[in-house]
């Protein structure tokens, strides 16, 4: 028994030495074999053993290593299916830098698939910035459908609606939602949604394989307010009701529950596609968006997120 223990300890000593030579001293496996007087195969096994036995702790000394760790923790904390965390630029006040490029890359990965994909898209500044980063592609076998109306309050095209931008860039079939972002009344919304063409677009949106949405805050500079979709009175009513964020116009509170009335009975957007049957990815970053981001993740309004380091750290702090 003592002999077996001594043999095991010797083996671990050899593994520790091989692991140190490889991970710390930077030797190749051929160099380790020569220094320890063993075969290259044995050196490889000893290096692997040093990791499996916990003798060596491997740390990725690169900014992306921190991002990978934060992504893993976010995925576990909020039971997410997809997470990407990009490095934060401490000198930048941009609310799109980094996440827009990462979102563009993820959108392109979906569009490169050979099988037909139905992609739903929301609206907003961050998503528009991502679409502007797309590489021109030819994807006639895919369908891109808008979740939101494309008509601003003054009757013009909504500036941050991205359906036409993405369709033009990737040459996919596009399905806009020819509606106001917010109808004048619940009755008007019902009448609009009952039109055959709109019913077909809503049905297509519900079948999306992947969805990309932005998320707006409900603070003093809420995008819905700045862009003229809601009045000052409606903004204050939403704040009083506890609203912390909105996705495609759907305002929700700190628990991720949709706010009753105010604007939600007039939002003409399609419902967010099923998170159980498809991938729904939010693109958001920034301190002022943290309450809304935390609420949407806790409530599983989305099952994926692209964000930056500082936002990820904020989301992982205990509220």
Coordinates of C-alpha atoms in Angstrom, one line a residue:
X1 CA 0.0 0.0 0.0
X2 CA 2.8 2.4 1.0
X3 CA 4.6 1.5 -2.3
X4 CA 1.6 2.4 -4.4
X5 CA 1.3 5.7 -2.5
X6 CA 4.9 6.5 -3.1
X7 CA 4.5 5.6 -6.8
X8 CA 1.5 7.9 -7.1
X9 CA 3.3 10.8 -5.4
X10 CA 6.3 10.3 -7.7
X11 CA 4.0 10.4 -10.7
X12 CA 2.4 13.7 -9.5
X13 CA 5.8 15.1 -8.8
X14 CA 6.8 14.3 -12.4
X15 CA 3.5 15.8 -13.7
X16 CA 4.1 19.0 -11.6
X17 CA 7.6 19.3 -13.0
X18 CA 6.4 18.7 -16.6
X19 CA 3.5 21.2 -16.1
X20 CA 5.8 23.9 -14.8
X21 CA 8.2 23.4 -17.7
X22 CA 5.4 23.7 -20.2
X23 CA 3.1 26.4 -18.8
X24 CA 5.5 28.5 -16.8
X25 CA 8.9 28.1 -18.4
X26 CA 7.5 27.9 -21.9
X27 CA 9.2 24.7 -23.0
X28 CA 7.8 22.6 -25.9
X29 CA 6.9 19.0 -25.2
X30 CA 10.0 17.9 -27.1
X31 CA 12.2 20.1 -24.8
X32 CA 10.4 18.7 -21.7
X33 CA 11.0 15.1 -23.0
X34 CA 14.7 15.9 -23.4
X35 CA 15.1 17.6 -20.0
X36 CA 13.3 14.8 -18.1
X37 CA 14.7 11.9 -20.1
X38 CA 11.3 10.7 -21.2
X39 CA 9.5 10.2 -24.5
X40 CA 7.5 13.0 -26.1
X41 CA 4.3 10.9 -25.6
X42 CA 5.0 10.6 -21.9
X43 CA 5.8 14.3 -21.6
X44 CA 2.4 15.0 -23.2
X45 CA 0.6 12.7 -20.7
X46 CA 2.3 14.3 -17.8
X47 CA 1.4 17.8 -18.9
X48 CA -2.2 16.8 -19.3
X49 CA -2.1 15.1 -15.8
X50 CA -0.8 18.3 -14.3
X51 CA -4.0 20.1 -15.4
X52 CA -6.5 17.3 -14.7
X53 CA -5.1 16.9 -11.1
X54 CA -5.3 20.6 -10.5
X55 CA -1.6 21.0 -10.1
X56 CA -1.5 23.7 -12.7
X57 CA -4.1 26.6 -12.9
X58 CA -4.2 27.9 -16.4
X59 CA -5.0 31.6 -16.7
X60 CA -5.5 33.4 -20.0
X61 CA -3.5 36.6 -19.6
X62 CA -5.3 38.7 -22.3
X63 CA -8.2 41.1 -22.1
X64 CA -10.4 38.6 -23.9
X65 CA -9.8 36.1 -21.1
X66 CA -11.7 38.4 -18.7
X67 CA -14.5 38.7 -21.2
X68 CA -14.8 34.9 -21.5
X69 CA -15.0 34.5 -17.8
X70 CA -17.7 37.2 -17.5
X71 CA -19.7 35.6 -20.3
X72 CA -19.5 32.2 -18.6
X73 CA -20.7 33.7 -15.3
X74 CA -23.6 35.6 -17.0
X75 CA -24.6 32.5 -18.8
X76 CA -24.8 30.5 -15.6
X77 CA -26.4 33.3 -13.5
X78 CA -29.2 34.0 -15.9
X79 CA -29.5 30.6 -17.5
X80 CA -28.8 32.1 -20.9
X81 CA -28.2 30.2 -24.2
X82 CA -25.9 32.7 -25.8
X83 CA -23.6 35.3 -24.3
X84 CA -20.8 37.4 -25.7
X85 CA -18.9 40.0 -23.7
X86 CA -16.6 42.5 -25.5
X87 CA -13.9 44.5 -23.9
X88 CA -14.9 48.0 -22.5
X89 CA -13.0 51.1 -23.7
X90 CA -12.6 53.2 -20.5
X91 CA -11.9 56.3 -22.6
X92 CA -15.1 56.0 -24.7
X93 CA -18.6 57.2 -23.9
X94 CA -20.1 55.3 -26.8
X95 CA -23.1 53.1 -26.2
X96 CA -22.5 51.0 -29.3
X97 CA -18.7 50.5 -29.7
X98 CA -17.6 46.9 -29.5
X99 CA -21.1 45.5 -29.1
X100 CA -22.2 46.7 -32.6
X101 CA -19.2 44.9 -34.2
X102 CA -19.8 41.7 -32.2
X103 CA -23.5 41.8 -33.1
X104 CA -22.7 42.2 -36.8
X105 CA -20.4 39.2 -36.6
X106 CA -23.1 37.1 -35.0
X107 CA -25.7 38.2 -37.5
X108 CA -23.3 37.2 -40.3
X109 CA -22.7 33.8 -38.8
X110 CA -26.5 33.2 -39.0
X111 CA -26.7 34.5 -42.5
X112 CA -23.8 32.2 -43.7
X113 CA -25.9 29.1 -42.9
X114 CA -26.8 27.1 -45.9
X115 CA -30.3 26.2 -44.6
X116 CA -33.0 28.9 -44.8
X117 CA -33.2 31.1 -41.7
X118 CA -36.0 33.4 -40.6
X119 CA -34.3 36.3 -38.8
X120 CA -36.4 38.8 -36.8
X121 CA -35.0 42.2 -36.0
X122 CA -36.1 45.0 -33.6
X123 CA -35.0 48.6 -33.8
X124 CA -32.8 51.2 -32.1
X125 CA -29.5 52.9 -32.2
X126 CA -27.3 49.9 -31.2
X127 CA -28.9 47.6 -33.7
X128 CA -28.6 50.2 -36.4
X129 CA -24.9 50.6 -35.6
X130 CA -24.5 46.8 -35.9
X131 CA -26.3 46.6 -39.3
X132 CA -23.9 49.3 -40.5
X133 CA -21.0 47.0 -39.8
X134 CA -22.3 44.1 -41.9
X135 CA -20.3 42.8 -44.8
X136 CA -22.3 42.8 -48.1
X137 CA -23.6 39.3 -48.7
X138 CA -26.0 37.5 -51.1
X139 CA -28.6 35.6 -49.0
X140 CA -31.8 35.1 -51.1
X141 CA -32.6 31.9 -49.2
X142 CA -33.1 33.8 -45.9
X143 CA -36.0 35.9 -44.7
X144 CA -35.6 39.0 -42.5
X145 CA -38.7 40.2 -40.8
X146 CA -39.2 43.4 -38.7
X147 CA -40.8 43.1 -35.3
X148 CA -41.6 46.8 -35.2
X149 CA -43.6 49.4 -37.2
X150 CA -41.6 51.6 -39.5
X151 CA -43.7 54.8 -39.4
X152 CA -42.7 57.7 -37.1
X153 CA -45.4 59.9 -35.5
X154 CA -45.0 62.5 -38.2
X155 CA -45.7 59.9 -40.9
X156 CA -42.0 59.7 -42.0
X157 CA -40.0 56.5 -42.0
X158 CA -38.7 55.7 -38.5
X159 CA -35.0 56.6 -38.5
X160 CA -33.8 53.7 -36.4
X161 CA -35.9 51.0 -38.1
X162 CA -33.2 48.7 -39.7
X163 CA -35.2 46.2 -41.9
X164 CA -34.4 48.0 -45.2
X165 CA -30.8 48.5 -44.3
X166 CA -30.2 44.9 -43.5
X167 CA -32.1 43.6 -46.5
X168 CA -30.2 45.9 -48.9
X169 CA -26.8 44.8 -47.4
X170 CA -27.4 41.0 -47.4
X171 CA -29.9 40.7 -50.3
X172 CA -32.3 38.7 -48.3
X173 CA -36.1 38.7 -48.7
X174 CA -37.4 41.4 -46.3
X175 CA -40.7 41.7 -44.6
X176 CA -41.3 45.2 -43.0
X177 CA -44.1 46.0 -40.6
X178 CA -45.9 48.8 -42.4
X179 CA -47.4 50.2 -39.2
X180 CA -46.9 53.1 -36.8
X181 CA -44.5 52.2 -33.9
X182 CA -47.3 53.1 -31.5
X183 CA -50.9 53.3 -32.6
X184 CA -53.2 56.1 -31.6
X185 CA -55.5 53.7 -29.7
X186 CA -55.8 50.0 -28.7
X187 CA -58.7 49.8 -31.2
X188 CA -56.6 51.1 -34.0
X189 CA -53.9 48.6 -33.2
X190 CA -56.4 45.8 -33.3
X191 CA -57.7 46.9 -36.7
X192 CA -54.2 47.3 -38.1
X193 CA -53.2 43.8 -36.9
X194 CA -56.3 42.3 -38.4
X195 CA -55.2 43.3 -41.9
X196 CA -54.3 40.2 -44.0
X197 CA -50.8 41.4 -44.9
X198 CA -50.0 42.4 -41.3
X199 CA -51.3 39.0 -40.0
X200 CA -49.0 37.2 -42.4
X201 CA -46.0 39.3 -41.2
X202 CA -46.9 38.7 -37.6
X203 CA -47.1 35.0 -38.2
X204 CA -43.7 35.0 -39.9
X205 CA -42.1 36.9 -37.0
X206 CA -43.4 34.2 -34.6
X207 CA -41.5 31.5 -36.5
X208 CA -38.1 33.3 -36.3
X209 CA -35.1 31.1 -35.8
X210 CA -33.1 34.0 -34.4
X211 CA -34.0 37.5 -33.2
X212 CA -31.8 40.5 -32.6
X213 CA -33.2 43.4 -30.5
X214 CA -32.0 46.5 -28.8
X215 CA -33.2 47.6 -25.4
X216 CA -34.0 51.2 -24.4
X217 CA -34.1 52.6 -21.0
X218 CA -37.0 54.7 -19.5
X219 CA -34.9 57.5 -18.1
X220 CA -35.0 61.2 -19.0
X221 CA -33.4 60.5 -22.3
X222 CA -35.5 57.4 -23.2
X223 CA -35.2 56.6 -26.9
X224 CA -39.0 56.3 -27.2
X225 CA -39.3 59.9 -25.8
X226 CA -36.4 61.4 -27.7
X227 CA -37.6 60.0 -31.0
X228 CA -41.1 61.4 -30.4
X229 CA -43.0 58.2 -30.0
X230 CA -44.3 59.0 -26.5
X231 CA -45.1 62.3 -24.8
X232 CA -43.5 63.8 -21.7
X233 CA -46.7 62.9 -19.8
X234 CA -46.5 59.3 -21.0
X235 CA -42.8 59.0 -20.1
X236 CA -43.6 60.2 -16.6
X237 CA -46.5 57.8 -16.3
X238 CA -44.2 54.9 -17.3
X239 CA -41.6 56.0 -14.8
X240 CA -44.3 56.3 -12.1
X241 CA -45.5 52.8 -13.0
X242 CA -42.0 51.4 -12.4
X243 CA -40.9 51.0 -16.0
X244 CA -37.1 50.4 -16.4
X245 CA -36.8 49.3 -20.0
X246 CA -38.4 48.6 -23.3
X247 CA -37.9 46.2 -26.1
X248 CA -39.5 47.1 -29.5
X249 CA -41.7 49.5 -27.5
X250 CA -42.9 47.0 -25.0
X251 CA -42.3 48.7 -21.6
X252 CA -41.5 46.5 -18.6
X253 CA -40.8 46.9 -14.9
X254 CA -37.9 45.9 -12.6
X255 CA -39.4 42.3 -12.5
X256 CA -39.5 42.2 -16.3
X257 CA -43.3 42.3 -16.3
X258 CA -45.0 44.3 -19.0
X259 CA -46.6 47.5 -17.7
X260 CA -50.4 47.5 -18.0
X261 CA -51.9 50.2 -20.2
X262 CA -50.1 53.6 -20.7
X263 CA -48.5 52.6 -24.1
X264 CA -48.4 48.8 -24.1
X265 CA -52.0 48.5 -25.2
X266 CA -51.1 50.7 -28.3
X267 CA -47.7 49.2 -29.2
X268 CA -48.0 47.9 -32.7
X269 CA -44.9 45.7 -32.5
X270 CA -45.1 41.9 -32.9
X271 CA -44.6 39.9 -29.6
X272 CA -41.1 38.9 -28.9
X273 CA -40.6 35.4 -30.5
X274 CA -40.6 32.3 -28.3
X275 CA -37.4 32.0 -26.2
X276 CA -38.1 28.3 -25.8
X277 CA -38.0 27.5 -29.5
X278 CA -35.6 30.1 -30.8
X279 CA -32.6 32.3 -30.0
X280 CA -33.5 35.9 -29.0
X281 CA -30.4 38.0 -28.5
X282 CA -30.4 41.5 -27.0
X283 CA -27.7 44.0 -27.8
X284 CA -27.2 46.5 -25.0
X285 CA -24.5 48.2 -22.8
X286 CA -24.2 51.1 -20.5
X287 CA -24.8 52.0 -16.9
X288 CA -28.2 53.6 -17.4
X289 CA -29.5 50.4 -19.1
X290 CA -28.5 48.1 -16.3
X291 CA -31.8 48.0 -14.5
X292 CA -33.6 47.2 -17.7
X293 CA -31.0 44.6 -18.7
X294 CA -31.2 42.9 -15.4
X295 CA -35.0 42.8 -15.5
X296 CA -35.1 41.4 -19.0
X297 CA -32.6 38.7 -18.2
X298 CA -34.3 37.7 -14.9
X299 CA -37.6 37.5 -16.6
X300 CA -36.1 35.7 -19.7
X301 CA -37.5 38.2 -22.1
X302 CA -34.5 37.2 -24.1
X303 CA -32.2 34.1 -23.9
X304 CA -29.0 35.7 -25.2
X305 CA -27.1 39.0 -24.8
X306 CA -24.2 40.8 -26.4
X307 CA -22.8 43.4 -23.9
X308 CA -19.5 44.8 -22.7
X309 CA -17.3 44.2 -19.6
X310 CA -18.5 47.0 -17.4
X311 CA -22.1 46.1 -18.1
X312 CA -21.5 42.4 -17.4
X313 CA -19.8 43.3 -14.1
X314 CA -22.8 45.5 -13.2
X315 CA -25.2 42.7 -14.0
X316 CA -23.3 40.2 -11.9
X317 CA -23.3 42.5 -8.8
X318 CA -26.0 41.6 -6.3
X319 CA -28.8 44.2 -6.7

